[in-house]
mmCIF file of C-alpha atoms in Angstrom:
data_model
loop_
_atom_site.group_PDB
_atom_site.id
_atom_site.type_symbol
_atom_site.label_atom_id
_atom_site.label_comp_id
_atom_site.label_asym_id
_atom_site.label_seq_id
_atom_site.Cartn_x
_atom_site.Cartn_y
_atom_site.Cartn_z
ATOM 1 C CA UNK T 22 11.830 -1.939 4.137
ATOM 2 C CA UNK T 23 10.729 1.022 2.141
ATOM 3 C CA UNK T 24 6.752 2.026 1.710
ATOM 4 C CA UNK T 25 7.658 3.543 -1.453
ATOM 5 C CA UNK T 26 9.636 0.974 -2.793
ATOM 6 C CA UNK T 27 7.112 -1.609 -1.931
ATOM 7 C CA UNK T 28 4.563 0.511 -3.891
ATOM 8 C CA UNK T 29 7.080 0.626 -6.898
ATOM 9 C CA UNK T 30 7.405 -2.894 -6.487
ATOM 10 C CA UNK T 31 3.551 -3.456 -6.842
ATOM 11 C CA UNK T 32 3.212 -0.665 -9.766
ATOM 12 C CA UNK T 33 5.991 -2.846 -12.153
ATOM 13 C CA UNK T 34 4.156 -5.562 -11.433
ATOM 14 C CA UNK T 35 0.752 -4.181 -12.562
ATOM 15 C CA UNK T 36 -0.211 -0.795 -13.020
ATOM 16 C CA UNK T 37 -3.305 0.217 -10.503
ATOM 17 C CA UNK T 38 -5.181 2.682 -8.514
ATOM 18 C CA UNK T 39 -4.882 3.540 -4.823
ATOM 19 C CA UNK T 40 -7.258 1.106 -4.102
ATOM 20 C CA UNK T 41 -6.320 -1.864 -6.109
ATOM 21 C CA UNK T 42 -2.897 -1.161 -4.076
ATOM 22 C CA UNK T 43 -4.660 -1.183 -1.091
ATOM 23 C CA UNK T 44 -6.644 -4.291 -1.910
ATOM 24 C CA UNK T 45 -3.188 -6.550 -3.548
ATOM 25 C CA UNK T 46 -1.431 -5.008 -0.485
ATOM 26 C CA UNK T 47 -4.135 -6.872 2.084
ATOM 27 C CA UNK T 48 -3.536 -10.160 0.193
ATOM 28 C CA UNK T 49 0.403 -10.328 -0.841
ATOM 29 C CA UNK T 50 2.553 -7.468 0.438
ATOM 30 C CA UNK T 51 0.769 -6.702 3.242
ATOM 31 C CA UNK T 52 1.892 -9.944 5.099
ATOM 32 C CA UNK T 53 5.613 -8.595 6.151
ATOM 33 C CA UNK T 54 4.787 -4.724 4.896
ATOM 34 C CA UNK T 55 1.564 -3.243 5.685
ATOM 35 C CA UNK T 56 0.295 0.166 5.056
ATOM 36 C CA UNK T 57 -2.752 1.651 5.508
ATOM 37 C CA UNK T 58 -5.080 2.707 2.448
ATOM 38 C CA UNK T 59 -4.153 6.953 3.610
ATOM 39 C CA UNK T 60 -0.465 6.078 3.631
ATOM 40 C CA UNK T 61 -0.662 4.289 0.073
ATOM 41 C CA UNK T 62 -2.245 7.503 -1.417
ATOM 42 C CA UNK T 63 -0.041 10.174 0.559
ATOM 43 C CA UNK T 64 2.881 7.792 -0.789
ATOM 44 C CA UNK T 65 1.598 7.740 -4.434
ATOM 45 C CA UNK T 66 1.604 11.313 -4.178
ATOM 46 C CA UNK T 67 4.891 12.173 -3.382
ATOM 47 C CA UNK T 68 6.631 9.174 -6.045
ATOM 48 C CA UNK T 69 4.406 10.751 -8.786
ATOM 49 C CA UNK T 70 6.064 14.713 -7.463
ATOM 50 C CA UNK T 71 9.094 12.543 -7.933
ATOM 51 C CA UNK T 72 8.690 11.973 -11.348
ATOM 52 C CA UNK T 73 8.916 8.092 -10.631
ATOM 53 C CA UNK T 74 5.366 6.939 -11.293
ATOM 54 C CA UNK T 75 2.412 8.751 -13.477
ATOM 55 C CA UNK T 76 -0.937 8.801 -13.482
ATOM 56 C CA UNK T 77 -2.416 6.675 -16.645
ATOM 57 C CA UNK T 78 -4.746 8.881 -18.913
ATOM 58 C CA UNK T 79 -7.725 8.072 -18.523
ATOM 59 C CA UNK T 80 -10.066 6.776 -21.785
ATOM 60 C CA UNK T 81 -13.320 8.303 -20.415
ATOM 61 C CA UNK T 82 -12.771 11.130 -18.768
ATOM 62 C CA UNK T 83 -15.171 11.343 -15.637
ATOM 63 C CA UNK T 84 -15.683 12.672 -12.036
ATOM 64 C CA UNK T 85 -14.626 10.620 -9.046
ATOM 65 C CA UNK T 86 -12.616 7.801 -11.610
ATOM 66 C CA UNK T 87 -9.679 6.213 -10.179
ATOM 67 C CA UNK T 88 -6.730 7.403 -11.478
ATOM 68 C CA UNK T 89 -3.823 4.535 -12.161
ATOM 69 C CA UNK T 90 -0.563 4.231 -11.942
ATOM 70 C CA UNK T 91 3.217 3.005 -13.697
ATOM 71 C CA UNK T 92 6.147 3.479 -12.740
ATOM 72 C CA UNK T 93 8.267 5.463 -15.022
ATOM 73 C CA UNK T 94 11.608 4.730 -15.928
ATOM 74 C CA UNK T 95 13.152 7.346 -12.761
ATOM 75 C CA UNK T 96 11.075 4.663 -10.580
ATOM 76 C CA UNK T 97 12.673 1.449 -11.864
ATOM 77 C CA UNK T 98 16.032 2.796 -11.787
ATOM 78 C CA UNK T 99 15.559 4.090 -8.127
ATOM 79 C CA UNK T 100 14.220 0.603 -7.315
ATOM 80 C CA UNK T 101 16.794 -0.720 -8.700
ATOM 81 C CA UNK T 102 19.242 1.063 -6.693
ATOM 82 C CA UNK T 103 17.591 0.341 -3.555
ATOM 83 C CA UNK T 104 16.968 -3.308 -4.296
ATOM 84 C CA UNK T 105 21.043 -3.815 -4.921
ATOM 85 C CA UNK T 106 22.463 -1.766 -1.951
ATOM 86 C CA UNK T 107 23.821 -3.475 1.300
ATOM 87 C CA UNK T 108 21.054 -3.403 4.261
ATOM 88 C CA UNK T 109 22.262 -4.399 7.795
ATOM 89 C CA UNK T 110 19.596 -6.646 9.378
ATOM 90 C CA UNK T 111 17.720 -4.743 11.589
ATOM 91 C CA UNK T 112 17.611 -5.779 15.302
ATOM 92 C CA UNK T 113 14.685 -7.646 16.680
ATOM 93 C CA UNK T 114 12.259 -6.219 19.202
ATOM 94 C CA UNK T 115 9.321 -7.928 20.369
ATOM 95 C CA UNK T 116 7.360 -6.784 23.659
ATOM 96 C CA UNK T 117 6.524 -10.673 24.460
ATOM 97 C CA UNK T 118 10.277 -11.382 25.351
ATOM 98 C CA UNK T 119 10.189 -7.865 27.427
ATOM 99 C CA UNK T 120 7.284 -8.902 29.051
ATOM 100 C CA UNK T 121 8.849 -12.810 30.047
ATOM 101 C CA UNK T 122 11.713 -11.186 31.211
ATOM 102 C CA UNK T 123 9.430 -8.971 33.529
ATOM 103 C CA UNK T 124 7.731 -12.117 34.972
ATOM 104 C CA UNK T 125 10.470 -13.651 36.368
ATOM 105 C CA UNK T 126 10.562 -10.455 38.313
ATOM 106 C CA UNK T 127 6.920 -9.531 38.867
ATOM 107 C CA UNK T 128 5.289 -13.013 38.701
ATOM 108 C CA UNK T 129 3.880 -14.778 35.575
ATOM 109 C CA UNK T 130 -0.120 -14.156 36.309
ATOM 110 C CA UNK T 131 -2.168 -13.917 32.799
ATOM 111 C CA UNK T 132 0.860 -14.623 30.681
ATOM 112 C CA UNK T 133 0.478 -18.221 29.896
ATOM 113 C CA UNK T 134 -3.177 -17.512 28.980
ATOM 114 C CA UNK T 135 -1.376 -14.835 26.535
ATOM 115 C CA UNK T 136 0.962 -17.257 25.136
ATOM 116 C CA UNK T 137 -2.180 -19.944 24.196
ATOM 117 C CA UNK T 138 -3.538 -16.991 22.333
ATOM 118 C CA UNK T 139 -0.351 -16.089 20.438
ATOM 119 C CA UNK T 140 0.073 -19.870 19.751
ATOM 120 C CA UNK T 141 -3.724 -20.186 18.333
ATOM 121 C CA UNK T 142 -2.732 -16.471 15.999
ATOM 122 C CA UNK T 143 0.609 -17.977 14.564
ATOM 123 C CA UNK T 144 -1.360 -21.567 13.973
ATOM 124 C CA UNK T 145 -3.805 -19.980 11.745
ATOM 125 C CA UNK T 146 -1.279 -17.814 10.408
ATOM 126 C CA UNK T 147 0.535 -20.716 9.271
ATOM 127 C CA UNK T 148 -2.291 -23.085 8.150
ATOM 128 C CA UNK T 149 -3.379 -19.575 6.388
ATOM 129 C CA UNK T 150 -0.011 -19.886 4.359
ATOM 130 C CA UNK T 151 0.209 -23.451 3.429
ATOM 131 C CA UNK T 152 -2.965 -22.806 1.832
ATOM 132 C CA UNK T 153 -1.349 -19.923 -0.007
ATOM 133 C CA UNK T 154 1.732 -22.153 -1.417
ATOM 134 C CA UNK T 155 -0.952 -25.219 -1.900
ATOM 135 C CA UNK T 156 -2.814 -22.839 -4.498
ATOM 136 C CA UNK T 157 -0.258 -20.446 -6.056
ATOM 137 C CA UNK T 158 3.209 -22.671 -5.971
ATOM 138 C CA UNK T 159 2.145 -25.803 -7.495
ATOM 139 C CA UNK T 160 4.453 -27.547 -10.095
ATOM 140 C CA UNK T 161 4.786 -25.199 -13.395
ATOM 141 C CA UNK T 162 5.480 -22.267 -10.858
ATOM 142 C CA UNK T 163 9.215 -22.145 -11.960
ATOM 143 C CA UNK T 164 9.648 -18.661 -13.554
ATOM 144 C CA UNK T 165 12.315 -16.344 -11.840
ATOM 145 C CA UNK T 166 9.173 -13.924 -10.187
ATOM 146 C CA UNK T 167 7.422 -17.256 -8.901
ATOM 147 C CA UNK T 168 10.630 -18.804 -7.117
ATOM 148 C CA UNK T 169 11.247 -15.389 -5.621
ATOM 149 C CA UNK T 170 7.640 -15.341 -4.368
ATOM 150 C CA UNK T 171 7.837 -18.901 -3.250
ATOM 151 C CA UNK T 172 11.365 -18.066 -1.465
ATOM 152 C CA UNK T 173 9.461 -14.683 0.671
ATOM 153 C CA UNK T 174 6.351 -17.352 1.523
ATOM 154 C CA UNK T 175 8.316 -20.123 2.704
ATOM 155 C CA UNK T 176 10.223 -17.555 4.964
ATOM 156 C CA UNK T 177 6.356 -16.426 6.451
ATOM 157 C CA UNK T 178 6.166 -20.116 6.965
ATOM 158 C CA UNK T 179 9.140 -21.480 8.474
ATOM 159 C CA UNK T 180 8.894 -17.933 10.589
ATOM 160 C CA UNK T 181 5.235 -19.331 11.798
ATOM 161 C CA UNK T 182 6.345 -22.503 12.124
ATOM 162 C CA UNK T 183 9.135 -21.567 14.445
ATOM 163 C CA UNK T 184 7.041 -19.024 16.578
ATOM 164 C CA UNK T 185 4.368 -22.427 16.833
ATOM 165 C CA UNK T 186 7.063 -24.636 18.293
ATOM 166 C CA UNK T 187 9.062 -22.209 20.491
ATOM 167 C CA UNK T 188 5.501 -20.624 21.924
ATOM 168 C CA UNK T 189 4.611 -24.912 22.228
ATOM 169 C CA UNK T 190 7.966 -25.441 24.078
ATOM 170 C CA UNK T 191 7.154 -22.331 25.978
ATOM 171 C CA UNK T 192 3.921 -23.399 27.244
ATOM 172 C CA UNK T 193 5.170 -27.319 28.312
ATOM 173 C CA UNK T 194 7.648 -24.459 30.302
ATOM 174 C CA UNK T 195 5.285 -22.972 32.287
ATOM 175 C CA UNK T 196 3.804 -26.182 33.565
ATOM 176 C CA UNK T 197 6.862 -27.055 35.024
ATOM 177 C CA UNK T 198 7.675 -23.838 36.751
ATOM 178 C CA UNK T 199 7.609 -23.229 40.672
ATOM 179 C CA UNK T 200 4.924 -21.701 42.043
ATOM 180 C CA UNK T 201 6.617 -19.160 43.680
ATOM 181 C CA UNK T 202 7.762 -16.957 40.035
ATOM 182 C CA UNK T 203 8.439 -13.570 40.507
ATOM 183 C CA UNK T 204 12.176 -13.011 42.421
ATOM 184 C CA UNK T 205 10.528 -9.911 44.656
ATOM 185 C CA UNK T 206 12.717 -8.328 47.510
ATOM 186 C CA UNK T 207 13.668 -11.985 48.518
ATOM 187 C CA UNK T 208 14.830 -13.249 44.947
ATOM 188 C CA UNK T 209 15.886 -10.090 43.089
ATOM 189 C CA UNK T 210 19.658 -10.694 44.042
ATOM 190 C CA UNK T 211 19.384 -14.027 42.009
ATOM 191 C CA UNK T 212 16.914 -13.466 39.368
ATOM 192 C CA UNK T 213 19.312 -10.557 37.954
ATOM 193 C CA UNK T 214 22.373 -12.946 38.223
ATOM 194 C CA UNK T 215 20.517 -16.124 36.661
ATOM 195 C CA UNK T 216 18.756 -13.162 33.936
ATOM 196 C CA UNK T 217 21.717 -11.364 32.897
ATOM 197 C CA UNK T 218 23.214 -10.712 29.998
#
C-alpha cells in the first residue's frame, strides 16, 4: 500500500484540505493505512510537484485558509495504473508470534497477561466495526463504491474476529501448559526439534 495513492484515493472521492485528510483518514482509511497529519501534508506536496493533484482557488482570498485539493487527470491515470498492476502479498510479521516462540525457550512469565490485553484490543476493535457496517451498510447500500467499502470492512472484521478466537484458543492454551515452560540448558535439544521449521 501506497501513502500517495491512498491520498489520491481520498482526493477523487472528495476534494479537501490537509486536515480534512487527516480527519477522514482517522475514521475510514486510517483503519489498515495510517499516516500521520506531517506525512499527509509532505505527501500532498510532492503529488501536487507531480502535477497529479492542485490546489483549489480559493473564493476569498485570506491568510492562514486551508488550501484544497483534486486530483487532476495525471493523478487518476497514475491511480489507475497502480490500482490494476499485479502486487505479491506481502509476508506477515508480527512480534507476538516472535515473542511465543521465545517463551518456549525463555519461559512464558507476563505473556498470558499480554495476550488478555490483545484479546480485550481486538474485541473492541471488532464490536467498534460491527457498529460501523450496522450504520453505513444497511440495505440500499448496493452501489459499486458501497460493496467495495463493505468488501474492505468485512475483511477488518473477519480479520478481528479471527485474531479474537485464535488469541481465545490461545489463552484456554496456556492453562493447560506445564509448569516447567522454557526448554533452558536441559530442554533446548528438544524445544528446537519440537519448534522447527
Amino acid at each position: 500500500m501506497s501513502l500517495p495513492h491512498a491520498i489520491l484515493t481520498a482526493l477523487l472521492e472528495k476534494p479537501s484540505s490537509g486536515l480534512e485528510l487527516t480527519r477522514r483518514f482517522d475514521r475510514s482509511i486510517g483503519y489498515f493505512w495510517s499516516a500521520t497529519h506531517q506525512q499527509i501534508y509532505r505527501e500532498l506536496g510532492k503529488l501536487e510537484g507531480e502535477g497529479y493533484i492542485r490546489a483549489l482557488p480559493s473564493e476569498r482570498p485570506a491568510r492562514g485558509q486551508k488550501k484544497s485539493y483534486e486530483v487532476l487527470p495525471a493523478g487518476r491515470e497514475e491511480l489507475a495504473r497502480w490500482t490494476s498492476a499485479p502486487q505479491d502479498p506481502k509476508p506477515w510479521r508480527d512480534a507476538l508470534f516472535v515473542r511465543l516462540r521465545a517463551a518456549a525457550v525463555v519461559g512464558t512469565e507476563g505473556l498470558e497477561e499480554d495476550l488478555r490485553r490483545h484479546l480485550a484490543l481486538h474485541r473492541r476493535k471488532l464490536a467498534e466495526y460491527q457498529k460501523i457496517e450496522q450504520r453505513d451498510f444497511g440495505p440500499g447500500r448496493d452501489t459499486a463504491q458501497d460493496r467495495l467499502q463493505h468488501l474492505i470492512l468485512r475483511a477488518g472484521i473477519d480479520l478481528q474476529t479471527f485474531w479474537t478466537q485464535w488469541l481465545t484458543g490461545a489463552l484456554e492454551e496456556f492453562e493447560t501448559l506445564p509448569g516447567d515452560t522454557g526448554g533452558g540448558a536441559d530442554g533446548s535439544a528438544e524445544q528446537e526439534s519440537a519448534g522447527a521449521e
